[in-house]
Short mmCIF file of C-alpha atoms and ligand atoms in Angstrom, two decimals:
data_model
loop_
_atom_site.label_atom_id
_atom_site.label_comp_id
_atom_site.label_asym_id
_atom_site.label_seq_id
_atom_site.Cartn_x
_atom_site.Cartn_y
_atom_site.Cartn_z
CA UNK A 265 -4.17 -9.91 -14.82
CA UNK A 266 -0.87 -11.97 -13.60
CA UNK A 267 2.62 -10.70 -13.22
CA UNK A 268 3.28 -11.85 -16.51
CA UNK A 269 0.96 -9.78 -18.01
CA UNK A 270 1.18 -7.06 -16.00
CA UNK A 271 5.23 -6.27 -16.63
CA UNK A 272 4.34 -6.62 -20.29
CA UNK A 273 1.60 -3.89 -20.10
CA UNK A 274 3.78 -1.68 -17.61
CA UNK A 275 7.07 -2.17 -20.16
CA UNK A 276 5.45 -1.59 -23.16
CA UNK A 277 3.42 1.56 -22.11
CA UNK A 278 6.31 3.01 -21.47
CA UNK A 279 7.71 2.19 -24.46
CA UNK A 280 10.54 0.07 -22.84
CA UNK A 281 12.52 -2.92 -24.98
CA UNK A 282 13.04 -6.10 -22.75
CA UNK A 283 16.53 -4.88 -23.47
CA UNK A 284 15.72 -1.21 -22.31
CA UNK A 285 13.65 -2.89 -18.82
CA UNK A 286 16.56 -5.42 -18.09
CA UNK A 287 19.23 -2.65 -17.73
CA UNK A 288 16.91 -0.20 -15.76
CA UNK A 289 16.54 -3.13 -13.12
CA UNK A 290 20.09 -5.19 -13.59
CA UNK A 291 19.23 -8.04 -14.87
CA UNK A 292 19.45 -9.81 -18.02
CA UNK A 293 16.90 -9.61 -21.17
CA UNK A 294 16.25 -12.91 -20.81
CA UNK A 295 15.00 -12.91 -17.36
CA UNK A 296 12.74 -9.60 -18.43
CA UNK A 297 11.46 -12.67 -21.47
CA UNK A 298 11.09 -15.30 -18.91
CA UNK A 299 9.14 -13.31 -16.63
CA UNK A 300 6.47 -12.09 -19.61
CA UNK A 301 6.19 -16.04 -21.03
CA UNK A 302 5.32 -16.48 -17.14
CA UNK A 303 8.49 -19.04 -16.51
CA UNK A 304 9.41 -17.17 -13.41
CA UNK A 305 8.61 -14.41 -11.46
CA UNK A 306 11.05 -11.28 -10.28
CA UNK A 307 12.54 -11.67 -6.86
CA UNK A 308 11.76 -9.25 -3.98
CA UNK A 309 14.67 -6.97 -4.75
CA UNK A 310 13.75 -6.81 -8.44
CA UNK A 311 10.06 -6.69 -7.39
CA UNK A 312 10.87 -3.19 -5.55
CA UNK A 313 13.03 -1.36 -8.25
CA UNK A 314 9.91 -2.41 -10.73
CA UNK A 315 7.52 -0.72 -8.62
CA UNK A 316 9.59 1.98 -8.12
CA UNK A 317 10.33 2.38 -12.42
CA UNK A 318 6.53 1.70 -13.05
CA UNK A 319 5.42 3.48 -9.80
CA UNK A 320 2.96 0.79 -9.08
CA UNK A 321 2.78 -1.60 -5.60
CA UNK A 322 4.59 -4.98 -5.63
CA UNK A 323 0.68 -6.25 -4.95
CA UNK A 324 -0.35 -4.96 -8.40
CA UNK A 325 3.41 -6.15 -9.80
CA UNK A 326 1.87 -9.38 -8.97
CA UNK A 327 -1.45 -9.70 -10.29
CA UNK A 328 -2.71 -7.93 -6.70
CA UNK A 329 -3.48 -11.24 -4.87
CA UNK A 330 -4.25 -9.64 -1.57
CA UNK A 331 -7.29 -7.66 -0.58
CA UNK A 332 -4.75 -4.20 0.95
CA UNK A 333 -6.47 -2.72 3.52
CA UNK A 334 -5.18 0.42 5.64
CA UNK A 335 -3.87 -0.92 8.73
CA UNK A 336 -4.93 2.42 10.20
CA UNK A 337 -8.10 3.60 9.08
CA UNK A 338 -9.53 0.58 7.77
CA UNK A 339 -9.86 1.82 3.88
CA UNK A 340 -9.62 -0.89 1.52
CA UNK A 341 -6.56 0.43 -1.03
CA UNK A 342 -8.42 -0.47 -3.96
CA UNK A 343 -5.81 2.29 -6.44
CA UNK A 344 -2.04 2.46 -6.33
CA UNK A 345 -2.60 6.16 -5.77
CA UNK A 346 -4.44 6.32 -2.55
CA UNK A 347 -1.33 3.89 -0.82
CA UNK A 348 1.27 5.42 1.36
CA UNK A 349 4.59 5.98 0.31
CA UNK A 350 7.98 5.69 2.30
CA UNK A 351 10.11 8.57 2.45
CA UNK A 352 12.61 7.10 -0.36
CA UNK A 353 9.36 7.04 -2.61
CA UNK A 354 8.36 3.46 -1.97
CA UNK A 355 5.37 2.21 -1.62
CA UNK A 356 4.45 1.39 1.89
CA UNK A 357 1.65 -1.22 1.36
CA UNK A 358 -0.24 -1.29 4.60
CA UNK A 359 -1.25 1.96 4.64
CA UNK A 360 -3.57 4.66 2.75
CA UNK A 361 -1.62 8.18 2.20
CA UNK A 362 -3.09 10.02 4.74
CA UNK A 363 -2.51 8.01 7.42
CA UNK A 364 0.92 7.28 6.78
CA UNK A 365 2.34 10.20 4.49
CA UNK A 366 6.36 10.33 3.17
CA UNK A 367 7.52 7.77 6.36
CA UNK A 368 5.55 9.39 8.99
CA UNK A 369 2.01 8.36 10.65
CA UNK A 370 -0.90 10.90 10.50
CA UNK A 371 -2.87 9.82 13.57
CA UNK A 372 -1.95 9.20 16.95
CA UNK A 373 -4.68 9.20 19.00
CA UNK A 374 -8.02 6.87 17.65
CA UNK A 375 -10.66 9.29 18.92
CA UNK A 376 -8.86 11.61 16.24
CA UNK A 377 -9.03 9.63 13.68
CA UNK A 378 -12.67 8.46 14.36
CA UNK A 379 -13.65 12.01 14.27
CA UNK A 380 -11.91 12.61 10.64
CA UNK A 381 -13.95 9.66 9.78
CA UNK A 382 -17.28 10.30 11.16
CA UNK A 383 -17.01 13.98 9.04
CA UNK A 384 -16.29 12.17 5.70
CA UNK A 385 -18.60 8.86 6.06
CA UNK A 386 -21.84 10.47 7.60
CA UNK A 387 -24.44 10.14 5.09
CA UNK A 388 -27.98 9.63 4.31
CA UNK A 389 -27.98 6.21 5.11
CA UNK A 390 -25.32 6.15 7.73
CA UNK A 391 -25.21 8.14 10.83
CA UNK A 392 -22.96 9.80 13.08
CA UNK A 393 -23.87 7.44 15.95
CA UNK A 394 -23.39 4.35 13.57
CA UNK A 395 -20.10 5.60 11.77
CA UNK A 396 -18.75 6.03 15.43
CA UNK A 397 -19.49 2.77 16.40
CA UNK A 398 -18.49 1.41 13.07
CA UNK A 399 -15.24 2.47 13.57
CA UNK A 400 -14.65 1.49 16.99
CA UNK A 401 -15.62 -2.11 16.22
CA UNK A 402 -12.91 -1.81 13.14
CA UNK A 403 -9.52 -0.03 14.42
CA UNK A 404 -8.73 -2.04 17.33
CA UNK A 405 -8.71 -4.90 14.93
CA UNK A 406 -6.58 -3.41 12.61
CA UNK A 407 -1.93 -3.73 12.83
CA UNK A 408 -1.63 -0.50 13.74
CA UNK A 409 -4.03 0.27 16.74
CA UNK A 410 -3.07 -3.15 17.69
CA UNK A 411 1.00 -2.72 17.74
CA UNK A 412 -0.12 1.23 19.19
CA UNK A 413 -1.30 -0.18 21.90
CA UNK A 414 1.63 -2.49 22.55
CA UNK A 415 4.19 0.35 21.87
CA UNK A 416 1.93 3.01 24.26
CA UNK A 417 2.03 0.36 26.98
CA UNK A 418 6.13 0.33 26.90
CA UNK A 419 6.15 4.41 27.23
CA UNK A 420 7.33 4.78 23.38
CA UNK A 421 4.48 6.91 22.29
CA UNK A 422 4.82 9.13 25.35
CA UNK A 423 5.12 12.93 24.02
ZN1 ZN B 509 -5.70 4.99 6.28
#
């Protein structure tokens, strides 16, 4: 689906008039009409108060042309409802919700988090040895780790 198509769906299932959607985000009916014929797109402002109204992410407002990935853990954020939110409510789109829950990160401290993930990944076919080293092939790769390590170095993570 593209944006166009996807602010018609969103709109109309919630049983919204291009009138009704152009007031809720302050702008005119005929922008809401331009934007489902696919003549333009919403700006970033208007992008956020739709996925706030709709409660979707701005990368499924758009027709979800990236591949989101936690920048923590490494899950790919396949749903809207597995994303992190801000503490206003919005979406935060680099991270899953349990690493970065209502404005605040989950995990500190990588060995932590590897050992959350070796408890929910082990399986039949993968094992505690490979999830281990799995992961710590993945995180340093990842924005998080990478900025943690930046931060850590300057004394802000200190306790
Ligand atoms: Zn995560």
């Amino acid at each position: 689906m593209n944006t166009k198509e996807v602010i018609y769906e969103l709109r109309t299932k919630k049983g919204m008039s291009q009138d009704d959607l152009a007031e809720r985000v302050f702008v005119t009916r005929q922008a809401v009409s331009r934007w489902e014929n696919g003549e333009t797109v919403p700006n970033t402002e208007t992008l956020k108060l739709l996925s706030k109204l709709f409660d979707v992410s701005i990368n499924t407002l758009l027709g979800s042309p990236r591949k989101l990935i936690c920048q923590c853990c490494g899950m790919p954020l396949k749903d809207d409802a597995i994303i992190g939110h801000n503490h206003d409510g919005t979406f935060n789109e680099d991270y899953c919700k349990w690493c970065y829950a209502d404005g605040t990160y989950t995990y500190n401290d990588m060995n932590d988090l590897i050992e959350v993930c070796v408890k929910n990944m082990v399986s039949e076919n993968f094992t505690e040895e490979q999830v281990r080293s799995y992961m710590k092939g993945l995180l340093p790769k990842l924005d998080y780790w990478k900025r943690y390590d930046e931060l850590s170095d300057n004394g802000q993570f200190e306790k």
